[in-house]
CSV table of C-alpha atoms in Angstrom, one decimal:
chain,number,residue,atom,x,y,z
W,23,UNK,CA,-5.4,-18.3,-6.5
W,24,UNK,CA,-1.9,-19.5,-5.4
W,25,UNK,CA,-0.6,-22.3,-3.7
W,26,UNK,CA,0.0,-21.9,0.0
W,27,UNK,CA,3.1,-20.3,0.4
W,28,UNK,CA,6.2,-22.6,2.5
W,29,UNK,CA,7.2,-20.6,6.0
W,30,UNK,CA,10.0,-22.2,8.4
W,31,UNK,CA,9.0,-21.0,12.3
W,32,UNK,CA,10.1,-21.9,15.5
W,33,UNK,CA,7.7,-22.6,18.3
W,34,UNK,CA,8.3,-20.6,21.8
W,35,UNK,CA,7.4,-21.6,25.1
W,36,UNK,CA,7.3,-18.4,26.1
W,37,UNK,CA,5.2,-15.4,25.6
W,38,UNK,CA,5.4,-12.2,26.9
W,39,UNK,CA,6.9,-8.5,25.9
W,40,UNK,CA,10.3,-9.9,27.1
W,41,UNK,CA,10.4,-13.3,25.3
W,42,UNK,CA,9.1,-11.4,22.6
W,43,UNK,CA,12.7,-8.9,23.1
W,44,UNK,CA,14.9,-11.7,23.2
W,45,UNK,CA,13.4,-13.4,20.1
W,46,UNK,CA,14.1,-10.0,18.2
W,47,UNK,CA,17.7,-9.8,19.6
W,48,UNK,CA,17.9,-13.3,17.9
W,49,UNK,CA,17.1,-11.9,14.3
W,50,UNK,CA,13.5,-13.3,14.2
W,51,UNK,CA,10.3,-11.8,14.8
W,52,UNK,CA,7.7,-13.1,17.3
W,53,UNK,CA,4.1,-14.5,16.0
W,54,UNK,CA,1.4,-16.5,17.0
W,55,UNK,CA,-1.1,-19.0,15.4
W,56,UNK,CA,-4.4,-18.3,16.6
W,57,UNK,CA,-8.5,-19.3,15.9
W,58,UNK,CA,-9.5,-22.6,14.5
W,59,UNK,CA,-11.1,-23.4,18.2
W,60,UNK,CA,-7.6,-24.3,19.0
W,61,UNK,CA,-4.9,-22.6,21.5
W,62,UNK,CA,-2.9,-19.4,20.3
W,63,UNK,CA,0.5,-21.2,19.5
W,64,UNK,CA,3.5,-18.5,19.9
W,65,UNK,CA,6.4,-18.9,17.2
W,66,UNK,CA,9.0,-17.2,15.8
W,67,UNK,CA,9.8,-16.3,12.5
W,68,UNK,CA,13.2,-15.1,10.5
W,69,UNK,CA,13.3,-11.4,9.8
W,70,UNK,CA,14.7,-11.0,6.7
W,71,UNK,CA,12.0,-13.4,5.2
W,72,UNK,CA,9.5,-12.0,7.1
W,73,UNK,CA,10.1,-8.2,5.9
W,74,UNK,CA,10.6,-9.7,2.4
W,75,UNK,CA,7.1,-10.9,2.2
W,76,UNK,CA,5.3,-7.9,4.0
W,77,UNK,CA,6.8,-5.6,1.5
W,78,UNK,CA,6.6,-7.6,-1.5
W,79,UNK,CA,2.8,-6.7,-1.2
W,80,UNK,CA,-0.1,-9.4,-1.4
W,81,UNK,CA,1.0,-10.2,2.7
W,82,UNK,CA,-2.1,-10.4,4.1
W,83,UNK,CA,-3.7,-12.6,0.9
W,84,UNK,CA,-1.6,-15.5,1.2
W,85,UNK,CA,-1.4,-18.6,2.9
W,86,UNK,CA,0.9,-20.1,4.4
W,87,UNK,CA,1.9,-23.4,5.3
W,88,UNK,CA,3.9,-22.3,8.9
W,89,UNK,CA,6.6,-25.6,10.0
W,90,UNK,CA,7.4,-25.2,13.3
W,91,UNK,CA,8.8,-27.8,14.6
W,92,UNK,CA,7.5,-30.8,12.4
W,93,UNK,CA,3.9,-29.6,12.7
W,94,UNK,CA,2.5,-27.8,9.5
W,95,UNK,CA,0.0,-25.5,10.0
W,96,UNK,CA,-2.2,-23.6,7.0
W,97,UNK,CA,-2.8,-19.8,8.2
W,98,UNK,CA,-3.5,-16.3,6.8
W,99,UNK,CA,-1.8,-13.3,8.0
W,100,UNK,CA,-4.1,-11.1,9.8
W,101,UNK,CA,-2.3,-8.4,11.0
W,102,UNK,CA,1.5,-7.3,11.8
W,103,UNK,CA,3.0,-4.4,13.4
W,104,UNK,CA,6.0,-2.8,12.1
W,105,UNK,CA,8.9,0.1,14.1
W,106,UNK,CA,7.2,3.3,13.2
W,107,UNK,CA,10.7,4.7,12.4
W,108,UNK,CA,13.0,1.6,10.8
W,109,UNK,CA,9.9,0.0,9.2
W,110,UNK,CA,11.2,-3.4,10.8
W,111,UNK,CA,8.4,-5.8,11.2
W,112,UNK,CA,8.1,-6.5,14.9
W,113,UNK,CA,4.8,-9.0,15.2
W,114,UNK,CA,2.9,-10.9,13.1
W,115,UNK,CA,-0.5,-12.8,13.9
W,116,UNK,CA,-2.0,-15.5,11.7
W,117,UNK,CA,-5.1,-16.9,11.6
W,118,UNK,CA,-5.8,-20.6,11.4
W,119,UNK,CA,-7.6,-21.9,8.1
W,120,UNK,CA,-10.7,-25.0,9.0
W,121,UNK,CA,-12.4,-26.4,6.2
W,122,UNK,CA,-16.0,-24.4,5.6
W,123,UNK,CA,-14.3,-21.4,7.2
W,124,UNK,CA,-14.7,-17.7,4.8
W,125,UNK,CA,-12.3,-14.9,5.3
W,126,UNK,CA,-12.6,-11.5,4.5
W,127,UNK,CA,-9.2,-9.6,2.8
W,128,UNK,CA,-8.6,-6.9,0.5
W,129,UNK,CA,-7.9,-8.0,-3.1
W,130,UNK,CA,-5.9,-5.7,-5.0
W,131,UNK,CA,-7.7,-4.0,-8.2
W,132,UNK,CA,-5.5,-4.6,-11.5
W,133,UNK,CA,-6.8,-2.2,-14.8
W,134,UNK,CA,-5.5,-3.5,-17.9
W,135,UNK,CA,-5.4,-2.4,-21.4
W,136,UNK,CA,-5.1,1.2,-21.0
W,137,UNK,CA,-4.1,1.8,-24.8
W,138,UNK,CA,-7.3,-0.1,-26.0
W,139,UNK,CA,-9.2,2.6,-24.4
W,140,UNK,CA,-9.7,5.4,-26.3
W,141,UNK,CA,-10.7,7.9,-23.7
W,142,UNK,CA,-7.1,7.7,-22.4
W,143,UNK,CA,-5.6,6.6,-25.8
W,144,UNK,CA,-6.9,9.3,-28.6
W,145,UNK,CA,-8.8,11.6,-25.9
W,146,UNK,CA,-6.3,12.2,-24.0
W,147,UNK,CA,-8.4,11.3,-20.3
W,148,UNK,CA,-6.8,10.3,-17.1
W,149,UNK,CA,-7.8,7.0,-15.7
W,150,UNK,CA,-8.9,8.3,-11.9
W,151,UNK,CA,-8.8,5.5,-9.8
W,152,UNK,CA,-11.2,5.7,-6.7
W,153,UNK,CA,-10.4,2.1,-4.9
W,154,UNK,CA,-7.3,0.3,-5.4
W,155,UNK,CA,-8.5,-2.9,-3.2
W,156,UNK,CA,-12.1,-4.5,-2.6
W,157,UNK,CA,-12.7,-6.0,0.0
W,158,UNK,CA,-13.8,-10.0,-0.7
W,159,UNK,CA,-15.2,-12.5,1.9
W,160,UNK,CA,-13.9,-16.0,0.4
W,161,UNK,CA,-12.9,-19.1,1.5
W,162,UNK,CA,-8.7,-18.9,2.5
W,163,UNK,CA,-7.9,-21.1,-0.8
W,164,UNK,CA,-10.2,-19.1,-3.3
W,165,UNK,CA,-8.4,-15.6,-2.6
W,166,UNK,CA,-7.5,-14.8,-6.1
W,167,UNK,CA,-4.6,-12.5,-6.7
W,168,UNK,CA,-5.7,-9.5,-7.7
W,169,UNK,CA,-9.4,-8.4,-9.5
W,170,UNK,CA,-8.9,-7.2,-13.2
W,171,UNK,CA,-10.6,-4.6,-15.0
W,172,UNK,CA,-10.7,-4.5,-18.8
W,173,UNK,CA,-10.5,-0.8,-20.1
W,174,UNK,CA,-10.8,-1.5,-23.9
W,175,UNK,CA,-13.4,0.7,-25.6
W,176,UNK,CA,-13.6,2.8,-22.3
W,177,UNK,CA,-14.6,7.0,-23.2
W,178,UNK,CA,-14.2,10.1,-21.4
W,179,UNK,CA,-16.9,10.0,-18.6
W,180,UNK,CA,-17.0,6.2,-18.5
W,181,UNK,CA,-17.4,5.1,-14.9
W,182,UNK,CA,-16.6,1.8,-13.6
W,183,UNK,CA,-19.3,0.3,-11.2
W,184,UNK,CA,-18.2,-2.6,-8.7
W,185,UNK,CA,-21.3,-4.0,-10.3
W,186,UNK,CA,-19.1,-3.8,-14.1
W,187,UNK,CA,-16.6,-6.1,-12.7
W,188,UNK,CA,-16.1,-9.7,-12.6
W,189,UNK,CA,-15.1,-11.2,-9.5
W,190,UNK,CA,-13.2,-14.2,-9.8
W,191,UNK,CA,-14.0,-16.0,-6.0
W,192,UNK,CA,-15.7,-14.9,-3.2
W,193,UNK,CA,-18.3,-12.1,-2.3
W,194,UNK,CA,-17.5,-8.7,-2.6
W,195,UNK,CA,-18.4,-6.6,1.3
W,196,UNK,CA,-20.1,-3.5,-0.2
W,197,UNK,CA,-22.3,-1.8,-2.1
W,198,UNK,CA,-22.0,-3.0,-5.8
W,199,UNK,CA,-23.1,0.2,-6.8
W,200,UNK,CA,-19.9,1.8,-5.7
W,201,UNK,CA,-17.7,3.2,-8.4
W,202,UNK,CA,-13.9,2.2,-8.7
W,203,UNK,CA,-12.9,3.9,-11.4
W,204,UNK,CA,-13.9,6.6,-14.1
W,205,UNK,CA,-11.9,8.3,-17.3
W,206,UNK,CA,-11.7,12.5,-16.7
W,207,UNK,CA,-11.4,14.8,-19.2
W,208,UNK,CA,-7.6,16.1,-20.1
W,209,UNK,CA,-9.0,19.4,-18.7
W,210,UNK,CA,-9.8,18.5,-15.3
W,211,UNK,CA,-6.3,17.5,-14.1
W,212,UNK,CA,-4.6,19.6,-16.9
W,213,UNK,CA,-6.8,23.1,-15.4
W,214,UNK,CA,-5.0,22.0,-11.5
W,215,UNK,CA,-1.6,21.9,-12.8
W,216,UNK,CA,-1.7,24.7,-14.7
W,217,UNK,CA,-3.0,26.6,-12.1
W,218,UNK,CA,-0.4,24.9,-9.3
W,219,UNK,CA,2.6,25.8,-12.3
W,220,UNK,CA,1.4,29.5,-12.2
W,221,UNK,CA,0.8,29.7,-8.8
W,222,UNK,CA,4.5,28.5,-8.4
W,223,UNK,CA,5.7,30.7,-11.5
W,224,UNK,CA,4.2,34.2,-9.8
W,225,UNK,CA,5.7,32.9,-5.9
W,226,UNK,CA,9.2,32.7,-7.9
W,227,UNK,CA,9.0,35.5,-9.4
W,228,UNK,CA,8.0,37.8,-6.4
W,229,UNK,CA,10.9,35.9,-5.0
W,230,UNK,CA,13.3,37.3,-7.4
W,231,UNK,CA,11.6,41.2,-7.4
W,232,UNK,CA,12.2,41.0,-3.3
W,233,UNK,CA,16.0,39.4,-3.8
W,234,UNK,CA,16.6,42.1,-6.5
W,235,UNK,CA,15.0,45.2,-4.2
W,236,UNK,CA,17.2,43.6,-1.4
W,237,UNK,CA,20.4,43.3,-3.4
W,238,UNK,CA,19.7,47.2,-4.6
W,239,UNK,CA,19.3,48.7,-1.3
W,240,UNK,CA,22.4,46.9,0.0
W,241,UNK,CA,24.2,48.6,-3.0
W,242,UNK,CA,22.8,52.0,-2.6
W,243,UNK,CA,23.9,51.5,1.3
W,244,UNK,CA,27.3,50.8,0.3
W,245,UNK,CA,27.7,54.0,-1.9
W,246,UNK,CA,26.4,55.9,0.7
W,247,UNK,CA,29.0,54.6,2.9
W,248,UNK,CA,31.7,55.3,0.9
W,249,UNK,CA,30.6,58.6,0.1
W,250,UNK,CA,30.4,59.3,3.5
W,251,UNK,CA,34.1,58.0,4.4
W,252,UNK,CA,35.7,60.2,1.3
W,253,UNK,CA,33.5,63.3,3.2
Protein backbone atom coordinates (compact mmCIF):
# COMPACT_ATOMS: atom_id res chain seq x y z
CA UNK A 1 0.00 0.00 0.00
CA UNK A 2 1.79 3.00 -1.57
CA UNK A 3 1.38 6.47 -1.62
CA UNK A 4 -0.61 7.92 -4.51
CA UNK A 5 1.59 8.30 -7.22
CA UNK A 6 2.23 12.43 -8.66
CA UNK A 7 0.85 12.69 -12.52
CA UNK A 8 1.17 16.24 -14.41
CA UNK A 9 -2.04 16.38 -17.15
CA UNK A 10 -3.46 18.88 -19.16
CA UNK A 11 -7.14 19.42 -19.31
CA UNK A 12 -8.86 19.59 -23.03
CA UNK A 13 -11.80 21.25 -24.02
CA UNK A 14 -12.22 19.11 -26.55
CA UNK A 15 -13.19 15.56 -27.13
CA UNK A 16 -13.61 13.60 -29.89
CA UNK A 17 -11.45 11.08 -32.27
CA UNK A 18 -9.85 14.22 -33.86
CA UNK A 19 -8.94 16.17 -30.72
CA UNK A 20 -7.91 13.05 -29.52
CA UNK A 21 -5.38 12.89 -33.05
CA UNK A 22 -4.06 16.24 -32.55
CA UNK A 23 -3.24 15.59 -28.77
CA UNK A 24 -1.19 12.45 -29.98
CA UNK A 25 0.57 14.52 -32.77
CA UNK A 26 1.57 16.68 -29.68
CA UNK A 27 3.49 13.71 -27.85
CA UNK A 28 0.71 13.15 -25.20
CA UNK A 29 -1.87 10.75 -24.97
CA UNK A 30 -5.60 11.55 -24.42
CA UNK A 31 -7.50 10.47 -21.06
CA UNK A 32 -10.39 11.17 -19.13
CA UNK A 33 -11.39 11.36 -15.45
CA UNK A 34 -14.58 9.75 -15.00
CA UNK A 35 -17.27 8.34 -11.93
CA UNK A 36 -17.37 9.99 -8.60
CA UNK A 37 -21.08 11.34 -9.60
CA UNK A 38 -19.08 13.98 -11.27
CA UNK A 39 -18.63 14.90 -15.20
CA UNK A 40 -16.06 12.85 -17.38
CA UNK A 41 -13.16 15.46 -17.39
CA UNK A 42 -11.00 14.93 -20.75
CA UNK A 43 -7.06 15.53 -20.25
CA UNK A 44 -4.07 14.80 -21.65
CA UNK A 45 -1.19 13.14 -20.54
CA UNK A 46 2.81 12.93 -21.64
CA UNK A 47 3.66 9.84 -23.47
CA UNK A 48 6.81 8.91 -22.48
CA UNK A 49 5.62 8.97 -18.78
CA UNK A 50 2.63 7.44 -19.63
CA UNK A 51 4.20 4.23 -21.43
CA UNK A 52 6.81 4.21 -18.53
CA UNK A 53 4.17 3.49 -16.01
CA UNK A 54 2.01 0.99 -18.11
CA UNK A 55 5.01 -1.16 -18.65
CA UNK A 56 6.63 -0.90 -15.41
CA UNK A 57 3.74 -3.24 -14.38
CA UNK A 58 1.40 -2.55 -11.20
CA UNK A 59 -0.54 0.27 -13.83
CA UNK A 60 -3.80 -0.42 -13.01
CA UNK A 61 -3.08 -0.70 -8.95
CA UNK A 62 -1.97 2.63 -8.42
CA UNK A 63 -3.25 5.81 -7.65
CA UNK A 64 -2.71 8.68 -8.79
CA UNK A 65 -2.93 12.11 -7.84
CA UNK A 66 -3.74 13.67 -11.72
CA UNK A 67 -2.76 17.98 -11.76
CA UNK A 68 -4.30 19.37 -14.42
CA UNK A 69 -4.39 22.61 -14.33
CA UNK A 70 -4.16 23.42 -10.50
CA UNK A 71 -6.94 20.92 -9.66
CA UNK A 72 -5.69 17.59 -8.05
CA UNK A 73 -7.66 14.79 -8.65
CA UNK A 74 -7.14 11.05 -6.82
CA UNK A 75 -7.92 8.31 -9.53
CA UNK A 76 -7.22 4.66 -10.42
CA UNK A 77 -6.45 3.60 -13.91
CA UNK A 78 -9.14 1.50 -15.22
CA UNK A 79 -8.32 0.69 -18.48
CA UNK A 80 -5.94 1.89 -21.51
CA UNK A 81 -5.69 0.99 -25.01
CA UNK A 82 -2.39 0.55 -26.69
CA UNK A 83 -1.33 0.41 -31.01
CA UNK A 84 -1.70 -3.27 -31.57
CA UNK A 85 1.62 -3.07 -33.66
CA UNK A 86 4.05 -0.13 -31.88
CA UNK A 87 2.71 -0.97 -28.37
CA UNK A 88 2.27 2.95 -27.98
CA UNK A 89 -0.36 3.71 -25.37
CA UNK A 90 -3.06 5.52 -27.13
CA UNK A 91 -5.95 6.13 -24.29
CA UNK A 92 -6.12 5.92 -20.83
CA UNK A 93 -9.33 6.13 -18.56
CA UNK A 94 -9.28 6.70 -14.82
CA UNK A 95 -11.70 6.30 -12.36
CA UNK A 96 -12.37 8.83 -9.63
CA UNK A 97 -11.70 7.69 -5.88
CA UNK A 98 -14.84 9.07 -3.14
CA UNK A 99 -14.36 8.22 0.35
CA UNK A 100 -16.41 4.78 1.28
CA UNK A 101 -15.94 3.83 -2.39
CA UNK A 102 -14.36 -0.31 -2.96
CA UNK A 103 -12.57 -1.17 -6.16
CA UNK A 104 -11.96 -4.31 -7.54
CA UNK A 105 -8.09 -4.95 -9.26
CA UNK A 106 -5.90 -7.65 -9.80
CA UNK A 107 -3.07 -7.99 -7.15
CA UNK A 108 -0.08 -9.58 -8.39
CA UNK A 109 0.89 -13.08 -6.51
CA UNK A 110 4.57 -12.84 -5.10
CA UNK A 111 6.12 -16.68 -3.89
CA UNK A 112 9.00 -16.36 -1.78
CA UNK A 113 11.50 -18.52 -0.26
CA UNK A 114 11.76 -21.16 -2.87
CA UNK A 115 15.14 -22.61 -1.32
CA UNK A 116 13.34 -23.17 2.14
CA UNK A 117 11.20 -25.46 0.41
CA UNK A 118 12.30 -28.71 0.20
CA UNK A 119 10.10 -30.02 -2.51
CA UNK A 120 11.85 -27.72 -5.03
CA UNK A 121 15.16 -27.48 -2.86
CA UNK A 122 16.26 -31.40 -2.18
CA UNK A 123 13.28 -33.01 -4.30
CA UNK A 124 13.97 -31.51 -7.12
CA UNK A 125 9.88 -30.32 -7.81
CA UNK A 126 8.87 -27.50 -10.03
CA UNK A 127 6.78 -24.79 -8.44
CA UNK A 128 3.56 -24.84 -11.07
CA UNK A 129 2.01 -21.71 -10.67
CA UNK A 130 -1.80 -21.78 -11.62
CA UNK A 131 -2.74 -17.78 -10.97
CA UNK A 132 -0.36 -15.14 -11.07
CA UNK A 133 -3.00 -12.26 -9.89
CA UNK A 134 -6.21 -12.43 -7.60
CA UNK A 135 -8.52 -10.46 -8.03
CA UNK A 136 -9.24 -8.15 -4.62
CA UNK A 137 -12.26 -5.75 -4.05
CA UNK A 138 -10.59 -3.06 -1.59
CA UNK A 139 -10.91 0.32 -0.89
CA UNK A 140 -8.40 2.57 -3.63
CA UNK A 141 -5.88 3.30 -0.69
CA UNK A 142 -5.73 -0.35 0.89
CA UNK A 143 -4.51 -1.94 -2.57
CA UNK A 144 -1.39 -3.62 -1.37
CA UNK A 145 1.32 -4.29 -3.83
CA UNK A 146 1.41 -7.60 -4.44
CA UNK A 147 0.04 -10.85 -2.20
CA UNK A 148 2.96 -13.12 -0.79
CA UNK A 149 3.14 -16.68 -0.49
CA UNK A 150 5.61 -18.31 1.95
CA UNK A 151 6.98 -21.69 0.39
CA UNK A 152 9.25 -22.74 3.36
CA UNK A 153 8.63 -26.38 4.39
CA UNK A 154 6.50 -26.84 1.13
CA UNK A 155 6.80 -31.02 -0.39
CA UNK A 156 6.17 -32.51 -3.65
CA UNK A 157 2.31 -32.57 -3.99
CA UNK A 158 1.76 -29.57 -1.71
CA UNK A 159 -1.01 -27.40 -3.13
CA UNK A 160 -1.61 -23.97 -2.32
CA UNK A 161 -5.28 -23.03 -1.57
CA UNK A 162 -6.46 -19.27 -1.88
CA UNK A 163 -7.83 -20.20 1.41
CA UNK A 164 -3.68 -20.91 2.62
CA UNK A 165 -2.94 -17.34 1.92
CA UNK A 166 -2.97 -14.22 3.82
CA UNK A 167 -4.43 -11.30 2.29
CA UNK A 168 -3.19 -8.18 3.39
CA UNK A 169 -6.44 -5.66 2.51
CA UNK A 170 -9.45 -6.16 0.92
CA UNK A 171 -11.69 -9.19 -0.08
CA UNK A 172 -10.56 -11.65 -2.39
CA UNK A 173 -13.59 -12.14 -5.67
CA UNK A 174 -13.60 -15.94 -5.80
CA UNK A 175 -13.80 -19.06 -4.56
CA UNK A 176 -11.26 -19.54 -1.64
CA UNK A 177 -11.04 -22.95 -2.46
CA UNK A 178 -9.35 -22.25 -5.65
CA UNK A 179 -5.72 -23.44 -5.89
CA UNK A 180 -2.84 -21.01 -6.88
CA UNK A 181 -0.08 -23.00 -6.80
CA UNK A 182 1.17 -26.66 -6.20
CA UNK A 183 4.95 -28.34 -6.24
CA UNK A 184 5.17 -31.33 -9.22
CA UNK A 185 7.24 -34.07 -9.19
CA UNK A 186 10.78 -33.67 -11.29
CA UNK A 187 9.13 -36.38 -13.49
CA UNK A 188 6.13 -34.62 -14.68
CA UNK A 189 7.86 -31.70 -16.51
CA UNK A 190 11.20 -33.74 -16.85
CA UNK A 191 8.93 -36.89 -18.92
CA UNK A 192 7.57 -33.66 -21.53
CA UNK A 193 10.93 -32.48 -22.28
CA UNK A 194 12.41 -35.50 -22.78
CA UNK A 195 9.85 -36.54 -24.86
CA UNK A 196 9.79 -32.94 -26.90
CA UNK A 197 14.05 -33.43 -27.06
CA UNK A 198 13.51 -36.83 -28.75
CA UNK A 199 10.78 -35.90 -30.70
CA UNK A 200 13.17 -33.10 -32.06
CA UNK A 201 16.30 -35.51 -32.04
CA UNK A 202 14.38 -38.27 -34.44
CA UNK A 203 12.79 -34.98 -36.92
CA UNK A 204 16.65 -34.03 -37.18
CA UNK A 205 17.78 -36.92 -37.81
CA UNK A 206 15.32 -38.02 -40.66
CA UNK A 207 16.36 -34.58 -41.80
CA UNK A 208 19.84 -35.51 -42.23
CA UNK A 209 18.98 -39.42 -43.81
CA UNK A 210 16.66 -37.30 -46.60
CA UNK A 211 19.67 -34.47 -47.13
CA UNK A 212 22.14 -37.40 -47.31
CA UNK A 213 19.74 -39.67 -49.96
CA UNK A 214 19.31 -36.30 -51.77
CA UNK A 215 23.05 -35.33 -51.86
CA UNK A 216 23.66 -39.26 -53.18
CA UNK A 217 21.29 -39.27 -56.03
CA UNK A 218 22.57 -35.94 -57.19
CA UNK A 219 26.05 -37.53 -57.24
CA UNK A 220 25.03 -40.72 -58.83
CA UNK A 221 23.28 -38.26 -61.48
CA UNK A 222 26.40 -36.61 -62.13
CA UNK A 223 28.44 -39.76 -62.88
CA UNK A 224 25.96 -40.80 -65.06
CA UNK A 225 26.23 -37.75 -66.93
CA UNK A 226 29.64 -37.85 -67.37
CA UNK A 227 29.67 -41.22 -68.34
CA UNK A 228 27.31 -40.55 -70.81
CA UNK A 229 29.38 -37.42 -72.38
CA UNK A 230 32.81 -39.65 -72.59
CA UNK A 231 30.24 -42.31 -74.56
Amino acid sequence: MSAPKSLEAVARDRAGKGAARAVRRQGQVPAVIYGGGQAPQSIAIDLIRTRTLIYAGGFKTTVFEINAGGKKTRAIPRDFQLDPVTGVPLHVDFLRIVAGQTVTVAVPVHFLNEDAAPGIKKTGGTLNIVHHTLELTVAPDQIPEAIEVDLTGREVGDVIHVSDIKIPAGTYTGDVGEPVANIVPPTVLGAEVEAEEAALAEAQSAESADDKGEAEAEAGESKDDEKSDKE
